[in-house]
């Protein structure tokens, strides 16, 4: 009978309207206008994207995986686990997580700022390296220090992971767009790669984390760290 959780979903309607109006008024890039005038636009861009640019799709899937799995595990699954499954329960995990989501949003903006200043490649390399080597200690800290249901270990872990995850996610859009020069299928390639990643790593993060947490919460951090190392090596 509770309705509070529906309020953000209703408010998102207005965000959708703003996005629709912005998209309608936004001018196409000169490259796309040239392709359109020279009749290079094709009827089925998905077919060309999968056949010709499957390597770029795979690249995007691998590089985006730390963002997908890392965010779902730390900011969606972890507070739910601590408040509902952990013994003793961390009573204020959801409240703390609400504020920490604002922190992640700020970190994403900060990552975008750093990307403009130093290039998206450098920012993603540094942030992925730091995320890979802090994920395991952060989850281990949460496991060790929440024996009495304290909230501060969650806040500390989300502060550190959120900083590096946000700095990684901020420039990620620029990375995906720069993966392919063909403006005719660019966003099709980006969309396929990103959504495959969300399905494979984001959608499965809660169940994988739950299974790993039966052994040790630190294994969840190890899982995120391994995905991040794979992305770091791929970027390198």
PDB file of C-alpha atoms in Angstrom:
ATOM      1  CA  UNK A   1       0.000   0.000   0.000  1.00  0.00           C
ATOM      2  CA  UNK A   2       3.002   2.311   0.067  1.00  0.00           C
ATOM      3  CA  UNK A   3       3.295   4.766  -2.785  1.00  0.00           C
ATOM      4  CA  UNK A   4       6.432   6.816  -2.021  1.00  0.00           C
ATOM      5  CA  UNK A   5       8.618   4.736  -4.308  1.00  0.00           C
ATOM      6  CA  UNK A   6       6.333   5.605  -7.238  1.00  0.00           C
ATOM      7  CA  UNK A   7       7.057   9.345  -6.996  1.00  0.00           C
ATOM      8  CA  UNK A   8      10.500   9.185  -8.720  1.00  0.00           C
ATOM      9  CA  UNK A   9       9.003   7.063 -11.490  1.00  0.00           C
ATOM     10  CA  UNK A  10       6.242   9.620 -12.080  1.00  0.00           C
ATOM     11  CA  UNK A  11       8.749  12.481 -12.048  1.00  0.00           C
ATOM     12  CA  UNK A  12      10.817  10.681 -14.674  1.00  0.00           C
ATOM     13  CA  UNK A  13       8.012  11.406 -17.138  1.00  0.00           C
ATOM     14  CA  UNK A  14       9.008  15.081 -17.134  1.00  0.00           C
ATOM     15  CA  UNK A  15      12.658  14.123 -17.673  1.00  0.00           C
ATOM     16  CA  UNK A  16      11.530  12.111 -20.689  1.00  0.00           C
ATOM     17  CA  UNK A  17       9.663  15.126 -22.066  1.00  0.00           C
ATOM     18  CA  UNK A  18      12.728  17.344 -21.652  1.00  0.00           C
ATOM     19  CA  UNK A  19      14.896  14.714 -23.363  1.00  0.00           C
ATOM     20  CA  UNK A  20      12.417  14.380 -26.244  1.00  0.00           C
ATOM     21  CA  UNK A  21      12.249  18.137 -26.807  1.00  0.00           C
ATOM     22  CA  UNK A  22      16.036  18.450 -26.608  1.00  0.00           C
ATOM     23  CA  UNK A  23      16.494  15.636 -29.119  1.00  0.00           C
ATOM     24  CA  UNK A  24      14.011  17.204 -31.531  1.00  0.00           C
ATOM     25  CA  UNK A  25      15.719  20.600 -31.399  1.00  0.00           C
ATOM     26  CA  UNK A  26      19.280  19.325 -31.432  1.00  0.00           C
ATOM     27  CA  UNK A  27      21.052  19.641 -34.770  1.00  0.00           C
ATOM     28  CA  UNK A  28      22.662  16.596 -36.339  1.00  0.00           C
ATOM     29  CA  UNK A  29      26.426  16.490 -36.636  1.00  0.00           C
ATOM     30  CA  UNK A  30      28.000  17.684 -39.910  1.00  0.00           C
ATOM     31  CA  UNK A  31      29.175  14.106 -40.571  1.00  0.00           C
ATOM     32  CA  UNK A  32      25.642  12.729 -40.268  1.00  0.00           C
ATOM     33  CA  UNK A  33      24.205  15.522 -42.433  1.00  0.00           C
ATOM     34  CA  UNK A  34      26.781  14.709 -45.103  1.00  0.00           C
ATOM     35  CA  UNK A  35      25.919  11.000 -44.938  1.00  0.00           C
ATOM     36  CA  UNK A  36      22.231  11.833 -45.183  1.00  0.00           C
ATOM     37  CA  UNK A  37      22.663  14.136 -48.180  1.00  0.00           C
ATOM     38  CA  UNK A  38      24.847  11.586 -49.970  1.00  0.00           C
ATOM     39  CA  UNK A  39      22.191   8.908 -49.353  1.00  0.00           C
ATOM     40  CA  UNK A  40      24.405   6.710 -47.177  1.00  0.00           C
ATOM     41  CA  UNK A  41      21.661   6.115 -44.602  1.00  0.00           C
ATOM     42  CA  UNK A  42      20.633   2.456 -44.658  1.00  0.00           C
ATOM     43  CA  UNK A  43      17.299   0.854 -43.802  1.00  0.00           C
ATOM     44  CA  UNK A  44      18.646  -1.763 -41.380  1.00  0.00           C
ATOM     45  CA  UNK A  45      21.694  -0.389 -39.515  1.00  0.00           C
ATOM     46  CA  UNK A  46      21.593  -3.232 -36.969  1.00  0.00           C
ATOM     47  CA  UNK A  47      22.479  -5.813 -39.595  1.00  0.00           C
ATOM     48  CA  UNK A  48      25.519  -3.817 -40.728  1.00  0.00           C
ATOM     49  CA  UNK A  49      26.529  -3.024 -37.152  1.00  0.00           C
ATOM     50  CA  UNK A  50      26.601  -6.679 -36.089  1.00  0.00           C
ATOM     51  CA  UNK A  51      28.243  -7.992 -39.255  1.00  0.00           C
ATOM     52  CA  UNK A  52      30.888  -5.331 -39.769  1.00  0.00           C
ATOM     53  CA  UNK A  53      31.514  -3.871 -36.320  1.00  0.00           C
ATOM     54  CA  UNK A  54      31.177  -6.861 -33.996  1.00  0.00           C
ATOM     55  CA  UNK A  55      34.693  -6.199 -32.664  1.00  0.00           C
ATOM     56  CA  UNK A  56      33.678  -2.708 -31.550  1.00  0.00           C
ATOM     57  CA  UNK A  57      30.541  -4.163 -29.942  1.00  0.00           C
ATOM     58  CA  UNK A  58      32.681  -6.658 -28.034  1.00  0.00           C
ATOM     59  CA  UNK A  59      35.091  -3.880 -27.031  1.00  0.00           C
ATOM     60  CA  UNK A  60      32.267  -1.749 -25.646  1.00  0.00           C
ATOM     61  CA  UNK A  61      30.797  -4.736 -23.790  1.00  0.00           C
ATOM     62  CA  UNK A  62      34.091  -5.471 -22.036  1.00  0.00           C
ATOM     63  CA  UNK A  63      34.982  -1.874 -21.199  1.00  0.00           C
ATOM     64  CA  UNK A  64      31.532  -0.996 -19.848  1.00  0.00           C
ATOM     65  CA  UNK A  65      31.348  -4.115 -17.624  1.00  0.00           C
ATOM     66  CA  UNK A  66      32.956  -2.494 -14.526  1.00  0.00           C
ATOM     67  CA  UNK A  67      30.375   0.271 -14.666  1.00  0.00           C
ATOM     68  CA  UNK A  68      27.446  -2.139 -15.044  1.00  0.00           C
ATOM     69  CA  UNK A  69      28.477  -4.757 -12.499  1.00  0.00           C
ATOM     70  CA  UNK A  70      30.166  -2.295 -10.147  1.00  0.00           C
ATOM     71  CA  UNK A  71      27.184   0.028  -9.895  1.00  0.00           C
ATOM     72  CA  UNK A  72      24.575  -2.704  -9.540  1.00  0.00           C
ATOM     73  CA  UNK A  73      26.612  -4.583  -6.951  1.00  0.00           C
ATOM     74  CA  UNK A  74      27.594  -1.610  -4.788  1.00  0.00           C
ATOM     75  CA  UNK A  75      24.613   0.722  -5.024  1.00  0.00           C
ATOM     76  CA  UNK A  76      21.662  -1.596  -5.642  1.00  0.00           C
ATOM     77  CA  UNK A  77      22.514  -5.032  -4.312  1.00  0.00           C
ATOM     78  CA  UNK A  78      24.789  -4.226  -1.352  1.00  0.00           C
ATOM     79  CA  UNK A  79      22.377  -2.021   0.661  1.00  0.00           C
ATOM     80  CA  UNK A  80      19.576  -4.522   0.032  1.00  0.00           C
ATOM     81  CA  UNK A  81      21.766  -7.370   1.216  1.00  0.00           C
ATOM     82  CA  UNK A  82      22.950  -5.540   4.329  1.00  0.00           C
ATOM     83  CA  UNK A  83      19.460  -4.493   5.395  1.00  0.00           C
ATOM     84  CA  UNK A  84      17.547  -7.667   4.527  1.00  0.00           C
ATOM     85  CA  UNK A  85      19.972 -10.599   4.562  1.00  0.00           C
ATOM     86  CA  UNK A  86      22.929  -9.640   6.717  1.00  0.00           C
ATOM     87  CA  UNK A  87      23.033 -10.709  10.356  1.00  0.00           C
ATOM     88  CA  UNK A  88      22.720  -8.385  12.177  1.00  0.00           C
ATOM     89  CA  UNK A  89      20.826  -6.148   9.767  1.00  0.00           C
ATOM     90  CA  UNK A  90      22.187  -2.729   8.863  1.00  0.00           C
ATOM     91  CA  UNK A  91      19.010  -0.784   9.583  1.00  0.00           C
ATOM     92  CA  UNK A  92      19.795   2.477   7.796  1.00  0.00           C
ATOM     93  CA  UNK A  93      21.493   1.043   4.704  1.00  0.00           C
ATOM     94  CA  UNK A  94      18.788   2.253   2.295  1.00  0.00           C
ATOM     95  CA  UNK A  95      18.816   5.789   3.707  1.00  0.00           C
ATOM     96  CA  UNK A  96      22.600   5.994   3.519  1.00  0.00           C
ATOM     97  CA  UNK A  97      22.536   4.594  -0.015  1.00  0.00           C
ATOM     98  CA  UNK A  98      20.092   7.297  -1.136  1.00  0.00           C
ATOM     99  CA  UNK A  99      22.585   9.997  -0.216  1.00  0.00           C
ATOM    100  CA  UNK A 100      25.494   8.061  -1.687  1.00  0.00           C
ATOM    101  CA  UNK A 101      23.701   7.872  -5.049  1.00  0.00           C
ATOM    102  CA  UNK A 102      23.886  11.670  -5.126  1.00  0.00           C
ATOM    103  CA  UNK A 103      27.616  11.304  -4.477  1.00  0.00           C
ATOM    104  CA  UNK A 104      27.957   9.011  -7.506  1.00  0.00           C
ATOM    105  CA  UNK A 105      26.116  11.519  -9.697  1.00  0.00           C
ATOM    106  CA  UNK A 106      28.563  14.220  -8.624  1.00  0.00           C
ATOM    107  CA  UNK A 107      31.498  11.895  -9.324  1.00  0.00           C
ATOM    108  CA  UNK A 108      30.183  11.183 -12.830  1.00  0.00           C
ATOM    109  CA  UNK A 109      30.126  14.921 -13.517  1.00  0.00           C
ATOM    110  CA  UNK A 110      33.628  15.206 -12.063  1.00  0.00           C
ATOM    111  CA  UNK A 111      34.774  12.372 -14.333  1.00  0.00           C
ATOM    112  CA  UNK A 112      33.358  14.210 -17.326  1.00  0.00           C
ATOM    113  CA  UNK A 113      35.203  17.369 -16.280  1.00  0.00           C
ATOM    114  CA  UNK A 114      38.474  15.460 -15.967  1.00  0.00           C
ATOM    115  CA  UNK A 115      37.825  13.884 -19.354  1.00  0.00           C
ATOM    116  CA  UNK A 116      37.535  17.304 -20.976  1.00  0.00           C
ATOM    117  CA  UNK A 117      40.755  18.383 -19.298  1.00  0.00           C
ATOM    118  CA  UNK A 118      42.963  15.293 -19.674  1.00  0.00           C
ATOM    119  CA  UNK A 119      41.170  13.078 -22.299  1.00  0.00           C
ATOM    120  CA  UNK A 120      38.706  10.271 -21.685  1.00  0.00           C
ATOM    121  CA  UNK A 121      41.368   7.617 -22.243  1.00  0.00           C
ATOM    122  CA  UNK A 122      43.647   8.796 -19.425  1.00  0.00           C
ATOM    123  CA  UNK A 123      40.805   9.279 -16.965  1.00  0.00           C
ATOM    124  CA  UNK A 124      39.341   5.831 -17.656  1.00  0.00           C
ATOM    125  CA  UNK A 125      42.746   4.177 -17.379  1.00  0.00           C
ATOM    126  CA  UNK A 126      43.554   5.755 -14.021  1.00  0.00           C
ATOM    127  CA  UNK A 127      40.078   5.297 -12.545  1.00  0.00           C
ATOM    128  CA  UNK A 128      39.832   1.651 -13.668  1.00  0.00           C
ATOM    129  CA  UNK A 129      43.249   0.920 -12.152  1.00  0.00           C
ATOM    130  CA  UNK A 130      42.220   2.464  -8.828  1.00  0.00           C
ATOM    131  CA  UNK A 131      38.806   0.786  -8.876  1.00  0.00           C
ATOM    132  CA  UNK A 132      40.378  -2.609  -9.504  1.00  0.00           C
ATOM    133  CA  UNK A 133      42.657  -2.323  -6.482  1.00  0.00           C
ATOM    134  CA  UNK A 134      40.152  -0.819  -4.057  1.00  0.00           C
ATOM    135  CA  UNK A 135      37.067  -2.957  -4.704  1.00  0.00           C
ATOM    136  CA  UNK A 136      38.249  -6.006  -2.775  1.00  0.00           C
ATOM    137  CA  UNK A 137      39.462  -4.045   0.300  1.00  0.00           C
ATOM    138  CA  UNK A 138      36.219  -2.043   0.394  1.00  0.00           C
ATOM    139  CA  UNK A 139      33.969  -5.090   0.377  1.00  0.00           C
ATOM    140  CA  UNK A 140      36.232  -6.808   2.883  1.00  0.00           C
ATOM    141  CA  UNK A 141      35.972  -3.742   5.135  1.00  0.00           C
ATOM    142  CA  UNK A 142      32.166  -3.882   4.939  1.00  0.00           C
ATOM    143  CA  UNK A 143      32.196  -7.572   5.837  1.00  0.00           C
ATOM    144  CA  UNK A 144      34.521  -7.146   8.822  1.00  0.00           C
ATOM    145  CA  UNK A 145      33.186  -3.908  10.279  1.00  0.00           C
ATOM    146  CA  UNK A 146      29.415  -4.538  10.079  1.00  0.00           C
ATOM    147  CA  UNK A 147      29.372  -7.231  12.762  1.00  0.00           C
ATOM    148  CA  UNK A 148      27.174  -5.030  14.948  1.00  0.00           C
ATOM    149  CA  UNK A 149      25.040  -3.558  12.178  1.00  0.00           C
ATOM    150  CA  UNK A 150      27.012  -0.331  11.731  1.00  0.00           C
ATOM    151  CA  UNK A 151      26.268   1.880   8.731  1.00  0.00           C
ATOM    152  CA  UNK A 152      29.573   3.727   8.381  1.00  0.00           C
ATOM    153  CA  UNK A 153      31.453   0.858   6.626  1.00  0.00           C
ATOM    154  CA  UNK A 154      28.882   0.976   3.827  1.00  0.00           C
ATOM    155  CA  UNK A 155      29.254   4.748   3.536  1.00  0.00           C
ATOM    156  CA  UNK A 156      33.047   4.531   3.442  1.00  0.00           C
ATOM    157  CA  UNK A 157      33.011   1.766   0.825  1.00  0.00           C
ATOM    158  CA  UNK A 158      30.500   3.580  -1.371  1.00  0.00           C
ATOM    159  CA  UNK A 159      32.478   6.810  -1.058  1.00  0.00           C
ATOM    160  CA  UNK A 160      35.643   5.185  -2.409  1.00  0.00           C
ATOM    161  CA  UNK A 161      34.016   2.956  -5.015  1.00  0.00           C
ATOM    162  CA  UNK A 162      31.608   5.715  -6.049  1.00  0.00           C
ATOM    163  CA  UNK A 163      34.483   8.125  -6.671  1.00  0.00           C
ATOM    164  CA  UNK A 164      36.398   5.812  -8.996  1.00  0.00           C
ATOM    165  CA  UNK A 165      33.263   4.351 -10.563  1.00  0.00           C
ATOM    166  CA  UNK A 166      31.916   7.832 -11.310  1.00  0.00           C
ATOM    167  CA  UNK A 167      35.234   8.987 -12.766  1.00  0.00           C
ATOM    168  CA  UNK A 168      35.163   5.879 -14.954  1.00  0.00           C
ATOM    169  CA  UNK A 169      31.541   6.316 -16.037  1.00  0.00           C
ATOM    170  CA  UNK A 170      31.791  10.045 -16.772  1.00  0.00           C
ATOM    171  CA  UNK A 171      34.098   9.713 -19.814  1.00  0.00           C
ATOM    172  CA  UNK A 172      32.614   6.374 -20.857  1.00  0.00           C
ATOM    173  CA  UNK A 173      30.143   7.940 -23.284  1.00  0.00           C
ATOM    174  CA  UNK A 174      32.967   9.671 -25.144  1.00  0.00           C
ATOM    175  CA  UNK A 175      34.858   6.392 -25.306  1.00  0.00           C
ATOM    176  CA  UNK A 176      31.917   4.524 -26.828  1.00  0.00           C
ATOM    177  CA  UNK A 177      31.263   7.199 -29.451  1.00  0.00           C
ATOM    178  CA  UNK A 178      34.941   7.262 -30.412  1.00  0.00           C
ATOM    179  CA  UNK A 179      35.010   3.484 -30.902  1.00  0.00           C
ATOM    180  CA  UNK A 180      33.512   3.835 -34.363  1.00  0.00           C
ATOM    181  CA  UNK A 181      33.809   6.472 -37.083  1.00  0.00           C
ATOM    182  CA  UNK A 182      30.866   5.303 -39.200  1.00  0.00           C
ATOM    183  CA  UNK A 183      28.127   7.797 -38.262  1.00  0.00           C
ATOM    184  CA  UNK A 184      25.477   5.749 -40.053  1.00  0.00           C
ATOM    185  CA  UNK A 185      25.622   2.900 -37.518  1.00  0.00           C
ATOM    186  CA  UNK A 186      27.548   4.551 -34.659  1.00  0.00           C
ATOM    187  CA  UNK A 187      24.723   4.705 -32.143  1.00  0.00           C
ATOM    188  CA  UNK A 188      23.456   1.313 -33.189  1.00  0.00           C
ATOM    189  CA  UNK A 189      26.866  -0.186 -32.354  1.00  0.00           C
ATOM    190  CA  UNK A 190      26.997   1.732 -29.061  1.00  0.00           C
ATOM    191  CA  UNK A 191      23.456   0.692 -28.156  1.00  0.00           C
ATOM    192  CA  UNK A 192      24.025  -2.992 -28.878  1.00  0.00           C
ATOM    193  CA  UNK A 193      27.330  -3.150 -27.008  1.00  0.00           C
ATOM    194  CA  UNK A 194      26.069  -1.193 -24.007  1.00  0.00           C
ATOM    195  CA  UNK A 195      22.839  -3.142 -23.629  1.00  0.00           C
ATOM    196  CA  UNK A 196      24.533  -6.512 -24.033  1.00  0.00           C
ATOM    197  CA  UNK A 197      26.858  -5.461 -21.237  1.00  0.00           C
ATOM    198  CA  UNK A 198      23.973  -4.357 -19.027  1.00  0.00           C
ATOM    199  CA  UNK A 199      22.223  -7.674 -19.588  1.00  0.00           C
ATOM    200  CA  UNK A 200      25.289  -9.863 -19.057  1.00  0.00           C
ATOM    201  CA  UNK A 201      26.950  -8.011 -16.191  1.00  0.00           C
ATOM    202  CA  UNK A 202      24.455  -5.531 -14.772  1.00  0.00           C
ATOM    203  CA  UNK A 203      21.416  -7.795 -14.812  1.00  0.00           C
ATOM    204  CA  UNK A 204      23.289 -10.752 -13.352  1.00  0.00           C
ATOM    205  CA  UNK A 205      25.246  -8.766 -10.734  1.00  0.00           C
ATOM    206  CA  UNK A 206      22.655  -9.226  -7.936  1.00  0.00           C
ATOM    207  CA  UNK A 207      22.393 -12.996  -8.273  1.00  0.00           C
ATOM    208  CA  UNK A 208      26.156 -13.454  -8.708  1.00  0.00           C
ATOM    209  CA  UNK A 209      26.780 -11.222  -5.699  1.00  0.00           C
ATOM    210  CA  UNK A 210      24.257 -13.153  -3.620  1.00  0.00           C
ATOM    211  CA  UNK A 211      25.930 -16.462  -4.446  1.00  0.00           C
ATOM    212  CA  UNK A 212      29.417 -15.107  -3.742  1.00  0.00           C
ATOM    213  CA  UNK A 213      28.296 -13.501  -0.477  1.00  0.00           C
ATOM    214  CA  UNK A 214      27.306 -16.915   0.838  1.00  0.00           C
ATOM    215  CA  UNK A 215      31.029 -17.632   0.990  1.00  0.00           C
ATOM    216  CA  UNK A 216      32.407 -14.152   1.635  1.00  0.00           C
ATOM    217  CA  UNK A 217      31.341 -10.612   0.869  1.00  0.00           C
ATOM    218  CA  UNK A 218      34.909  -9.928  -0.190  1.00  0.00           C
ATOM    219  CA  UNK A 219      34.387 -12.206  -3.207  1.00  0.00           C
ATOM    220  CA  UNK A 220      31.921  -9.681  -4.601  1.00  0.00           C
ATOM    221  CA  UNK A 221      34.696  -7.105  -4.523  1.00  0.00           C
ATOM    222  CA  UNK A 222      37.016  -9.596  -6.173  1.00  0.00           C
ATOM    223  CA  UNK A 223      34.468 -10.181  -8.944  1.00  0.00           C
ATOM    224  CA  UNK A 224      34.186  -6.439  -9.635  1.00  0.00           C
ATOM    225  CA  UNK A 225      37.968  -6.100  -9.471  1.00  0.00           C
ATOM    226  CA  UNK A 226      38.496  -8.860 -12.052  1.00  0.00           C
ATOM    227  CA  UNK A 227      36.028  -7.269 -14.461  1.00  0.00           C
ATOM    228  CA  UNK A 228      37.755  -3.923 -13.984  1.00  0.00           C
ATOM    229  CA  UNK A 229      41.171  -5.442 -14.624  1.00  0.00           C
ATOM    230  CA  UNK A 230      39.855  -6.971 -17.857  1.00  0.00           C
ATOM    231  CA  UNK A 231      38.582  -3.540 -18.907  1.00  0.00           C
ATOM    232  CA  UNK A 232      41.909  -1.930 -17.931  1.00  0.00           C
ATOM    233  CA  UNK A 233      43.866  -4.438 -20.029  1.00  0.00           C
ATOM    234  CA  UNK A 234      41.473  -3.925 -22.937  1.00  0.00           C
ATOM    235  CA  UNK A 235      41.880  -0.152 -22.745  1.00  0.00           C
ATOM    236  CA  UNK A 236      45.651  -0.533 -22.448  1.00  0.00           C
TER     237      UNK A 236
END
